[in-house]
Amino acid sequence: KMVGRDKEAKLILEKYSQSAGGDFCSLFISGLPGIGKTRLIQELQKPIVEHQGYFTSGKFDLYQRNIPYSALIQALRNLIRTFLTESDERLGFWKERILASVGNNGRVITDVILELELLIGPQAEVSSLPPVESRNRFNYVFDKFLNCLATAENPLVLFIDDLQWCDSATFDFLKNIFDNYREHKYLFFIGAYRQNEVSPDHPLAKMLSSAQENKQPVEETRLEALNPQYCHEMVAYILDSPLSETEELSVFIAELS
């Protein structure tokens, strides 16, 4: 049960409706650890099903900050695994769409998303490039790949958690998405992070500030601690007990937090 987050839930559902209608939308949710960011996003389950949409997620790890694109790759591997469970007709649809999108650079993606080769088959080798050019090619092909995964029939929600530990390569990729947001129709990007670990000079803060200055569709919301009334409702719900019997415990918990 979700309590005390009606305003935030309304916002996230509105953004999803916009993306399902053909826009690119993004929402960044900040809050302290355990504040309820993930629970809020679970409110999307029903409208996603109604729109035959897809939801996929990835999470950055403090101890894997040196691995480029780790959360993005995790999220898209999960999505491809979902595709692989679908009918032959759907498999054919996705194979054709992805191949048309990545062209002769499919190997750039299959080298990091191994499951994709099961869907589109083995891909030809690509030429070796210096580091900067190689990253630019990866970002270009990855952008095309992501773009083809969101359609009018199947909008896509991409949720990336713990952005406070995001690597520089992923920030570059996200910035490119915002710069070219009009190309990413039917995509709803959600990012979550711990605001106590993001200072004004953090790359995430700088990226959000730049996107807002450039009038890009980036919105932020912060989850604060639940007030005592909502804390009381949650305690009573968890313990399946009347409010009258859980008042003292809920006051104690609220004071501790």
Short mmCIF file of C-alpha atoms in Angstrom, two decimals:
data_model
loop_
_atom_site.label_atom_id
_atom_site.label_comp_id
_atom_site.label_asym_id
_atom_site.label_seq_id
_atom_site.Cartn_x
_atom_site.Cartn_y
_atom_site.Cartn_z
CA LYS A 1 0.00 0.00 0.00
CA MET A 2 1.25 3.46 -0.87
CA VAL A 3 0.35 6.33 1.44
CA GLY A 4 1.20 10.01 1.38
CA ARG A 5 2.47 10.09 -2.20
CA ASP A 6 -0.66 11.03 -4.15
CA LYS A 7 0.89 14.16 -5.64
CA GLU A 8 4.00 12.33 -6.82
CA ALA A 9 1.98 9.37 -8.12
CA LYS A 10 -0.21 11.74 -10.14
CA LEU A 11 2.89 13.33 -11.66
CA ILE A 12 4.46 10.04 -12.68
CA LEU A 13 1.20 8.82 -14.26
CA GLU A 14 0.79 12.09 -16.17
CA LYS A 15 4.31 11.77 -17.56
CA TYR A 16 3.68 8.21 -18.64
CA SER A 17 0.47 9.26 -20.42
CA GLN A 18 2.45 11.91 -22.29
CA SER A 19 5.07 9.40 -23.41
CA ALA A 20 2.40 6.87 -24.42
CA GLY A 21 0.93 9.65 -26.57
CA GLY A 22 4.17 10.07 -28.48
CA ASP A 23 6.34 12.43 -26.47
CA PHE A 24 9.68 11.86 -24.79
CA CYS A 25 9.41 12.42 -21.05
CA SER A 26 11.87 12.18 -18.20
CA LEU A 27 11.46 12.38 -14.45
CA PHE A 28 14.21 12.40 -11.83
CA ILE A 29 13.17 11.30 -8.36
CA SER A 30 15.39 12.16 -5.41
CA GLY A 31 15.17 11.11 -1.80
CA LEU A 32 17.04 9.49 1.04
CA PRO A 33 17.65 5.72 1.02
CA GLY A 34 14.46 3.78 1.79
CA ILE A 35 12.21 6.83 1.33
CA GLY A 36 9.97 5.02 -1.19
CA LYS A 37 11.31 5.87 -4.66
CA THR A 38 10.93 2.33 -6.00
CA ARG A 39 7.46 1.92 -4.48
CA LEU A 40 6.31 5.08 -6.23
CA ILE A 41 7.42 3.74 -9.61
CA GLN A 42 5.40 0.57 -9.03
CA GLU A 43 2.31 2.72 -9.56
CA LEU A 44 3.07 2.49 -13.29
CA GLN A 45 2.30 -1.22 -13.47
CA LYS A 46 -1.38 -0.86 -14.32
CA PRO A 47 -1.12 1.82 -17.07
CA ILE A 48 1.83 0.00 -18.65
CA VAL A 49 -0.26 -3.14 -18.96
CA GLU A 50 -3.18 -1.14 -20.34
CA HIS A 51 -0.97 0.37 -23.06
CA GLN A 52 0.81 -2.93 -23.78
CA GLY A 53 3.98 -1.14 -22.81
CA TYR A 54 7.31 -2.40 -21.56
CA PHE A 55 9.11 -1.59 -18.33
CA THR A 56 12.76 -2.30 -17.73
CA SER A 57 15.22 -1.18 -15.10
CA GLY A 58 18.87 -1.10 -14.16
CA LYS A 59 20.75 -0.04 -11.06
CA PHE A 60 24.19 1.47 -10.58
CA ASP A 61 26.46 -0.02 -7.97
CA LEU A 62 28.94 1.85 -5.79
CA TYR A 63 31.60 -0.77 -6.46
CA GLN A 64 31.10 -0.86 -10.24
CA ARG A 65 31.41 2.83 -11.00
CA ASN A 66 34.34 2.13 -13.31
CA ILE A 67 32.21 -0.05 -15.61
CA PRO A 68 30.74 2.14 -18.38
CA TYR A 69 26.99 1.92 -19.09
CA SER A 70 26.52 -0.88 -16.50
CA ALA A 71 22.96 0.06 -15.47
CA LEU A 72 21.83 0.81 -19.04
CA ILE A 73 23.19 -2.51 -20.25
CA GLN A 74 21.52 -4.31 -17.35
CA ALA A 75 18.17 -2.69 -18.17
CA LEU A 76 18.33 -3.49 -21.89
CA ARG A 77 19.49 -7.06 -21.29
CA ASN A 78 16.37 -7.50 -19.16
CA LEU A 79 14.23 -6.06 -21.94
CA ILE A 80 15.71 -8.35 -24.60
CA ARG A 81 15.08 -11.34 -22.33
CA THR A 82 11.43 -10.27 -22.23
CA PHE A 83 11.34 -10.13 -26.03
CA LEU A 84 12.78 -13.64 -26.22
CA THR A 85 9.76 -15.03 -24.35
CA GLU A 86 7.30 -13.71 -26.93
CA SER A 87 5.73 -15.36 -29.98
CA ASP A 88 7.59 -16.08 -33.21
CA GLU A 89 5.67 -13.26 -34.87
CA ARG A 90 6.82 -10.79 -32.24
CA LEU A 91 10.39 -12.10 -32.41
CA GLY A 92 10.35 -11.49 -36.15
CA PHE A 93 9.00 -7.97 -35.60
CA TRP A 94 11.75 -7.05 -33.16
CA LYS A 95 14.49 -8.68 -35.23
CA GLU A 96 13.51 -6.71 -38.31
CA ARG A 97 13.14 -3.45 -36.40
CA ILE A 98 16.44 -3.73 -34.53
CA LEU A 99 18.44 -4.75 -37.61
CA ALA A 100 17.04 -1.80 -39.55
CA SER A 101 18.07 0.47 -36.71
CA VAL A 102 21.65 -0.69 -36.05
CA GLY A 103 22.55 -1.44 -39.67
CA ASN A 104 26.08 -2.81 -40.07
CA ASN A 105 26.99 -1.90 -36.49
CA GLY A 106 25.00 -4.62 -34.74
CA ARG A 107 28.18 -6.10 -33.27
CA VAL A 108 28.65 -2.92 -31.24
CA ILE A 109 25.49 -3.84 -29.30
CA THR A 110 25.74 -7.64 -29.25
CA ASP A 111 29.21 -7.39 -27.70
CA VAL A 112 27.66 -5.88 -24.56
CA ILE A 113 24.11 -7.29 -24.70
CA LEU A 114 24.82 -10.95 -25.36
CA GLU A 115 21.15 -11.94 -25.41
CA LEU A 116 20.59 -9.75 -28.45
CA GLU A 117 22.51 -12.17 -30.67
CA LEU A 118 19.85 -14.81 -29.92
CA LEU A 119 17.31 -12.41 -31.39
CA ILE A 120 19.08 -10.87 -34.40
CA GLY A 121 21.75 -13.50 -35.07
CA PRO A 122 25.57 -13.20 -35.26
CA GLN A 123 26.79 -9.81 -36.43
CA ALA A 124 29.79 -8.93 -38.58
CA GLU A 125 32.92 -7.51 -36.99
CA VAL A 126 33.22 -3.73 -36.87
CA SER A 127 36.38 -1.78 -37.54
CA SER A 128 38.65 -0.83 -34.65
CA LEU A 129 38.67 2.85 -33.75
CA PRO A 130 40.62 5.05 -31.32
CA PRO A 131 38.98 5.40 -27.87
CA VAL A 132 37.16 8.70 -28.47
CA GLU A 133 35.80 7.67 -31.87
CA SER A 134 34.86 4.26 -30.48
CA ARG A 135 32.81 5.86 -27.70
CA ASN A 136 31.12 8.20 -30.17
CA ARG A 137 30.20 5.25 -32.37
CA PHE A 138 28.89 3.32 -29.40
CA ASN A 139 26.75 6.26 -28.26
CA TYR A 140 25.38 6.73 -31.78
CA VAL A 141 24.50 3.06 -32.30
CA PHE A 142 23.19 2.64 -28.75
CA ASP A 143 21.00 5.70 -29.23
CA LYS A 144 19.54 4.24 -32.44
CA PHE A 145 19.01 0.92 -30.69
CA LEU A 146 17.18 2.49 -27.75
CA ASN A 147 15.09 4.61 -30.09
CA CYS A 148 13.72 1.58 -31.95
CA LEU A 149 12.60 -0.15 -28.73
CA ALA A 150 9.84 2.36 -27.98
CA THR A 151 6.84 2.35 -30.33
CA ALA A 152 3.30 3.71 -30.48
CA GLU A 153 1.98 0.19 -29.89
CA ASN A 154 4.45 -0.53 -27.09
CA PRO A 155 5.68 2.54 -25.15
CA LEU A 156 8.82 1.97 -23.09
CA VAL A 157 9.63 2.97 -19.51
CA LEU A 158 13.35 2.90 -18.72
CA PHE A 159 14.11 3.21 -15.00
CA ILE A 160 17.68 3.72 -13.80
CA ASP A 161 18.28 3.70 -10.06
CA ASP A 162 21.14 5.08 -7.94
CA LEU A 163 22.26 7.67 -10.46
CA GLN A 164 24.53 9.18 -7.80
CA TRP A 165 26.96 6.40 -8.76
CA CYS A 166 26.58 6.83 -12.52
CA ASP A 167 29.74 6.73 -14.66
CA SER A 168 30.85 9.53 -16.98
CA ALA A 169 30.16 7.53 -20.17
CA THR A 170 26.52 7.05 -19.18
CA PHE A 171 26.17 10.75 -18.36
CA ASP A 172 27.43 11.54 -21.87
CA PHE A 173 24.88 9.13 -23.32
CA LEU A 174 22.01 10.58 -21.28
CA LYS A 175 23.00 14.09 -22.26
CA ASN A 176 22.85 13.00 -25.89
CA ILE A 177 19.32 11.66 -25.36
CA PHE A 178 18.19 14.99 -23.90
CA ASP A 179 19.87 16.91 -26.71
CA ASN A 180 17.97 14.79 -29.26
CA TYR A 181 14.82 14.12 -27.24
CA ARG A 182 12.48 14.71 -30.18
CA GLU A 183 13.81 11.52 -31.76
CA HIS A 184 12.91 9.42 -28.71
CA LYS A 185 9.16 9.23 -29.01
CA TYR A 186 7.16 6.94 -26.71
CA LEU A 187 10.06 6.76 -24.22
CA PHE A 188 9.68 7.61 -20.54
CA PHE A 189 13.02 7.81 -18.75
CA ILE A 190 12.98 7.72 -14.94
CA GLY A 191 16.08 8.30 -12.89
CA ALA A 192 16.34 7.97 -9.12
CA TYR A 193 19.12 9.13 -6.84
CA ARG A 194 20.00 9.93 -3.24
CA GLN A 195 20.06 13.71 -2.95
CA ASN A 196 22.35 13.58 0.09
CA GLU A 197 25.08 12.16 -2.19
CA VAL A 198 24.66 14.65 -5.04
CA SER A 199 26.36 18.00 -4.48
CA PRO A 200 25.92 21.02 -6.80
CA ASP A 201 29.15 20.13 -8.61
CA HIS A 202 28.17 16.47 -9.10
CA PRO A 203 27.91 15.48 -12.80
CA LEU A 204 24.24 14.59 -12.31
CA ALA A 205 23.41 18.02 -10.90
CA LYS A 206 25.27 19.70 -13.75
CA MET A 207 23.48 17.55 -16.35
CA LEU A 208 20.04 18.36 -14.92
CA SER A 209 20.85 22.06 -14.70
CA SER A 210 22.05 22.12 -18.31
CA ALA A 211 18.93 20.26 -19.53
CA GLN A 212 16.62 22.69 -17.77
CA GLU A 213 18.53 25.71 -19.11
CA ASN A 214 18.09 24.33 -22.62
CA LYS A 215 14.32 23.85 -22.09
CA GLN A 216 14.58 20.09 -22.45
CA PRO A 217 11.78 17.88 -21.02
CA VAL A 218 13.42 17.13 -17.70
CA GLU A 219 11.38 17.27 -14.50
CA GLU A 220 12.40 16.62 -10.91
CA THR A 221 10.53 15.65 -7.77
CA ARG A 222 11.84 15.04 -4.27
CA LEU A 223 10.36 12.58 -1.81
CA GLU A 224 10.34 13.85 1.76
CA ALA A 225 9.71 11.84 4.91
CA LEU A 226 6.08 10.85 5.49
CA ASN A 227 4.22 12.97 8.00
CA PRO A 228 3.02 11.25 11.22
CA GLN A 229 -0.51 10.70 9.87
CA TYR A 230 0.73 8.68 6.90
CA CYS A 231 3.27 6.87 9.04
CA HIS A 232 0.39 5.82 11.29
CA GLU A 233 -1.62 4.53 8.31
CA MET A 234 1.35 2.51 7.05
CA VAL A 235 2.05 0.91 10.44
CA ALA A 236 -1.60 -0.07 10.85
CA TYR A 237 -1.65 -1.54 7.34
CA ILE A 238 1.57 -3.53 7.80
CA LEU A 239 0.41 -4.97 11.13
CA ASP A 240 -3.18 -5.42 9.91
CA SER A 241 -4.39 -3.71 13.08
CA PRO A 242 -6.82 -0.89 13.89
CA LEU A 243 -5.43 2.65 13.98
CA SER A 244 -6.31 2.89 17.67
CA GLU A 245 -3.97 0.01 18.49
CA THR A 246 -0.99 1.25 16.50
CA GLU A 247 -0.93 4.93 17.43
CA GLU A 248 1.80 4.75 20.07
CA LEU A 249 4.03 2.58 17.88
CA SER A 250 3.63 4.88 14.86
CA VAL A 251 4.49 7.95 16.98
CA PHE A 252 7.60 6.16 18.23
CA ILE A 253 8.67 5.25 14.67
CA ALA A 254 8.00 8.77 13.37
CA GLU A 255 10.13 10.27 16.15
CA LEU A 256 13.00 7.87 15.38
CA SER A 257 12.99 8.81 11.70
#
